[in-house]
Amino acid sequence: MKITFLGTGTSQGIPFIGSKHPVCLSKNSKDKRLRSSILIEKDKKIFLIDCGPDFRYQMLRSNYKKLNAIFMTHEHQDHIGGLDDIRPINMKEPIPIYGLRRVIESLKKRFFYLFSQNISKNKKSNISKISVHELDNYKKFFFVENFKIFPLSIWHGHLPILGFRIENFAYITDASSIPIQTIEQLKGVNILVLNVLRKIVQNSFPFMLSETFNIIQKIRPKKTYLTHISHTFGFHEEIETQLPKNVYLAYDRLIIYG
């Protein structure tokens, strides 16, 4: 399984507009972060988790040209804002999108023109073809292209959102807390991707560093990659030296294999 980090930043990215914070001014490419998203590739099938505002540029610079499915963690702008840009990828066969019913309903309102039923079958159109799949009962697994996918129950503040486990790889972003049953579902993963925001506790979400390490100790994956990084977290090279064994700071365009 090939895993490509398309973006590893928070909702504003790094640098964010107008900031003179030292990390935003860094010349190190690892300190420049687009909105968080990830590609998973196996057996010539390509899955995308979240489709944020930077999606077009992320796909161009990673040289990917197709998608077999899109999984949505939740409906915030930094996770869905690039959905319109899937148009050049697949205009023949519908791209399946998976998410909670609430998320799917939000997409239908936000991108209503993608879901229009008024286009003539005989008329050419540049509107994307999408098929939606609601994941109301996300305690159960489902199959996509013969892959067994486990939706993971996560809390983002007071909002229920999803993480996803595919085989021995799991991806969680924007989590403020993870239920015990989800911790159990995550045990045995080889690679865990988990969000973190700041080193100093300033609010309840996403995870702060100490809370993140506590979760990692409970799950005990072979390797953990931290994502959803804020500029206030610090410089990439400095943070890497402070992390425990087998815990790494992800960065844009990082490729790993699981």
Coordinates of C-alpha atoms in Angstrom, one line a residue:
M1 CA 0.0 0.0 0.0
K2 CA 1.4 3.4 -1.0
I3 CA 0.3 6.4 1.1
T4 CA 0.9 10.0 -0.1
F5 CA 0.4 12.9 2.2
L6 CA -1.2 15.6 -0.1
G7 CA -1.4 18.1 2.7
T8 CA -0.6 18.2 6.4
G9 CA -1.7 21.6 7.5
T10 CA -4.6 23.0 9.5
S11 CA -7.6 24.9 8.0
Q12 CA -5.5 28.0 7.0
G13 CA -2.4 26.1 5.8
I14 CA 1.2 27.2 6.4
P15 CA 2.0 30.0 5.7
F16 CA -1.3 31.6 6.2
I17 CA -2.2 35.0 4.7
G18 CA -0.5 38.0 6.3
S19 CA 1.4 36.1 9.0
K20 CA 4.9 37.0 10.0
H21 CA 5.3 34.1 12.4
P22 CA 8.8 32.6 12.0
V23 CA 7.4 29.2 10.8
C24 CA 5.3 30.9 8.2
L25 CA 8.4 32.7 7.0
S26 CA 10.5 29.4 7.0
K27 CA 12.4 28.5 3.8
N28 CA 12.2 24.8 4.6
S29 CA 9.7 23.1 2.3
K30 CA 8.6 20.8 5.1
D31 CA 7.3 23.9 7.0
K32 CA 4.9 24.7 4.1
R33 CA 1.7 22.8 4.5
L34 CA -1.5 22.6 2.4
R35 CA -4.8 21.6 3.9
S36 CA -4.8 18.0 5.2
S37 CA -5.6 15.2 2.8
I38 CA -4.2 11.8 1.9
L39 CA -4.1 9.4 -1.1
I40 CA -4.0 5.6 -0.6
E41 CA -3.0 3.4 -3.6
K42 CA -3.0 -0.3 -3.9
D43 CA -3.6 -2.8 -6.7
K44 CA -4.0 0.2 -9.1
K45 CA -6.9 1.5 -7.0
I46 CA -6.6 5.1 -5.6
F47 CA -8.6 6.3 -2.7
L48 CA -8.7 9.9 -1.4
I49 CA -9.5 10.9 2.1
D50 CA -10.9 14.5 2.2
C51 CA -11.0 16.9 -0.7
G52 CA -9.9 20.3 0.6
P53 CA -9.5 23.7 -1.2
D54 CA -5.9 22.7 -2.3
F55 CA -7.0 19.5 -4.0
R56 CA -6.3 20.7 -7.6
Y57 CA -2.7 21.8 -6.9
Q58 CA -2.1 18.7 -4.7
M59 CA -3.1 16.4 -7.5
L60 CA -1.1 18.3 -10.1
R61 CA 2.1 18.2 -8.1
S62 CA 1.7 14.6 -7.1
N63 CA 0.9 13.6 -10.8
Y64 CA -2.2 11.6 -10.0
K65 CA -4.9 11.5 -12.6
K66 CA -7.7 9.3 -11.3
L67 CA -9.6 8.4 -8.2
N68 CA -11.6 5.2 -7.4
A69 CA -13.4 6.6 -4.3
I70 CA -13.5 9.6 -1.9
F71 CA -13.9 9.2 1.8
M72 CA -15.1 12.3 3.7
T73 CA -14.2 12.7 7.4
H74 CA -16.6 15.7 7.9
E75 CA -18.1 18.7 6.1
H76 CA -15.8 21.6 7.2
Q77 CA -14.5 23.7 4.3
D78 CA -10.8 22.6 4.6
H79 CA -12.0 19.0 4.0
I80 CA -14.6 19.5 1.2
G81 CA -13.7 22.8 -0.5
G82 CA -12.0 21.2 -3.5
L83 CA -14.8 18.8 -4.6
D84 CA -15.6 20.9 -7.7
D85 CA -12.1 20.2 -9.0
I86 CA -12.7 16.4 -9.4
R87 CA -14.3 17.3 -12.8
P88 CA -11.3 16.5 -15.0
I89 CA -10.6 13.2 -13.3
N90 CA -13.7 11.3 -14.1
M91 CA -16.5 12.5 -16.3
K92 CA -17.6 9.1 -17.6
E93 CA -18.1 6.8 -14.6
P94 CA -19.4 8.2 -11.3
I95 CA -16.9 8.7 -8.5
P96 CA -18.3 7.2 -5.3
I97 CA -18.2 9.5 -2.2
Y98 CA -18.6 8.0 1.3
G99 CA -19.6 10.0 4.4
L100 CA -22.0 10.4 7.2
R101 CA -25.6 11.3 6.1
R102 CA -25.1 14.8 7.6
V103 CA -22.0 15.3 5.5
I104 CA -23.6 14.0 2.3
E105 CA -26.6 16.4 2.8
S106 CA -24.1 19.2 3.3
L107 CA -22.4 18.4 0.1
K108 CA -25.7 18.3 -1.8
K109 CA -26.5 21.8 -0.6
R110 CA -23.0 23.2 -1.1
F111 CA -22.3 21.6 -4.5
F112 CA -25.9 21.3 -5.6
Y113 CA -24.9 21.6 -9.3
L114 CA -22.9 18.4 -9.0
F115 CA -25.9 16.4 -8.0
S116 CA -28.3 17.9 -10.5
Q117 CA -30.7 15.4 -12.2
N118 CA -31.8 17.9 -14.9
I119 CA -28.9 17.3 -17.3
S120 CA -30.0 15.5 -20.5
K121 CA -28.4 12.1 -20.9
N122 CA -27.8 13.0 -24.6
K123 CA -26.2 16.3 -23.8
K124 CA -22.5 16.7 -23.2
S125 CA -21.6 18.3 -19.8
N126 CA -18.5 19.1 -17.9
I127 CA -20.2 18.4 -14.6
S128 CA -18.7 15.6 -12.5
K129 CA -20.5 12.4 -12.1
I130 CA -20.8 11.4 -8.4
S131 CA -22.5 8.5 -6.5
V132 CA -23.0 9.1 -2.8
H133 CA -23.0 6.4 -0.1
E134 CA -24.3 7.3 3.3
L135 CA -22.5 5.8 6.3
D136 CA -25.1 6.1 9.0
N137 CA -24.1 3.1 11.0
Y138 CA -20.4 3.7 11.0
K139 CA -19.7 0.9 13.5
K140 CA -19.8 -1.6 10.6
F141 CA -17.3 -2.1 7.8
F142 CA -18.1 -1.7 4.1
F143 CA -16.3 -2.8 0.9
V144 CA -14.9 -0.6 -1.9
E145 CA -13.2 -2.2 -4.9
N146 CA -12.8 -5.4 -2.8
F147 CA -11.1 -3.5 0.0
K148 CA -12.6 -3.7 3.5
I149 CA -13.0 -0.3 5.0
F150 CA -13.7 0.4 8.7
P151 CA -15.3 3.9 9.4
L152 CA -14.1 5.0 12.8
S153 CA -16.2 7.0 15.2
I154 CA -14.4 10.2 16.2
W155 CA -15.3 13.4 18.0
H156 CA -14.3 16.9 16.7
G157 CA -15.4 19.0 19.6
H158 CA -19.2 18.3 19.8
L159 CA -19.3 17.1 16.2
P160 CA -19.3 13.4 15.4
I161 CA -16.9 12.8 12.5
L162 CA -15.1 9.8 10.9
G163 CA -11.7 8.3 10.6
F164 CA -11.0 5.4 8.4
R165 CA -9.1 2.1 8.7
I166 CA -8.0 0.2 5.5
E167 CA -6.3 -3.0 6.3
N168 CA -3.5 -2.2 8.7
F169 CA -3.5 1.5 8.0
A170 CA -5.6 4.1 9.8
Y171 CA -6.2 7.8 9.2
I172 CA -7.6 10.2 11.8
T173 CA -7.7 14.0 11.6
D174 CA -9.4 16.8 13.5
A175 CA -10.0 14.5 16.5
S176 CA -10.6 16.0 20.0
S177 CA -11.4 12.7 21.5
I178 CA -11.6 9.0 20.4
P179 CA -14.1 6.7 22.0
I180 CA -12.9 3.5 23.7
Q181 CA -14.6 1.3 21.0
T182 CA -12.7 3.1 18.3
I183 CA -9.4 2.6 20.2
E184 CA -10.2 -1.1 20.2
Q185 CA -10.8 -1.0 16.4
L186 CA -7.4 0.7 15.9
K187 CA -5.4 -1.9 17.8
G188 CA -3.2 -3.9 15.5
V189 CA -2.6 -1.2 12.9
N190 CA 0.9 -1.0 11.5
I191 CA 0.6 2.7 10.6
L192 CA -1.5 5.3 12.3
V193 CA -1.9 8.9 11.0
L194 CA -3.2 11.1 13.8
N195 CA -3.8 14.8 14.1
V196 CA -2.1 17.3 16.4
L197 CA -2.3 21.0 16.6
R198 CA -0.2 22.7 19.3
K199 CA 2.3 21.8 22.0
I200 CA 0.5 24.0 24.5
V201 CA -3.1 23.3 25.5
Q202 CA -5.2 26.3 24.4
N203 CA -8.5 24.7 23.5
S204 CA -10.3 21.3 23.5
F205 CA -9.5 20.3 19.9
P206 CA -7.8 19.0 17.9
F207 CA -5.4 16.8 20.0
M208 CA -2.6 18.5 21.9
L209 CA 0.8 16.7 22.0
S210 CA 0.5 15.0 25.4
E211 CA -3.0 13.7 24.5
T212 CA -1.7 12.5 21.2
F213 CA 1.0 10.5 22.8
N214 CA -1.5 9.0 25.3
I215 CA -3.6 7.8 22.4
I216 CA -0.6 6.3 20.6
Q217 CA 0.4 4.4 23.8
K218 CA -3.1 2.9 24.0
I219 CA -3.2 1.8 20.3
R220 CA 0.5 0.9 20.0
P221 CA 0.9 1.1 16.2
K222 CA 4.3 0.2 14.8
K223 CA 4.6 3.7 13.4
T224 CA 2.7 6.9 13.9
Y225 CA 2.7 10.0 11.6
L226 CA 1.4 13.3 13.0
T227 CA -0.6 15.5 10.7
H228 CA -2.9 18.6 10.7
I229 CA 0.0 20.7 11.9
S230 CA -0.3 24.4 13.0
H231 CA 2.4 27.0 12.5
T232 CA 2.4 27.4 16.3
F233 CA 3.6 23.9 16.7
G234 CA 7.1 24.9 15.7
F235 CA 9.7 24.2 13.0
H236 CA 9.5 20.7 11.4
E237 CA 13.2 19.9 11.9
E238 CA 13.2 21.0 15.6
I239 CA 10.0 19.0 16.5
E240 CA 11.3 15.8 14.8
T241 CA 14.2 15.7 17.3
Q242 CA 11.7 15.8 20.2
L243 CA 9.4 13.0 19.2
P244 CA 9.4 9.5 20.7
K245 CA 10.7 6.5 18.8
N246 CA 8.5 5.5 15.9
V247 CA 6.6 8.7 15.9
Y248 CA 7.2 11.1 13.0
L249 CA 6.0 14.5 11.8
A250 CA 4.4 14.1 8.4
Y251 CA 4.9 16.7 5.7
D252 CA 3.4 17.5 2.3
R253 CA 4.4 15.0 -0.4
L254 CA 5.7 12.5 2.0
I255 CA 5.3 9.0 0.7
I256 CA 5.2 5.9 2.9
Y257 CA 4.4 2.3 2.4
G258 CA 2.3 0.1 4.6

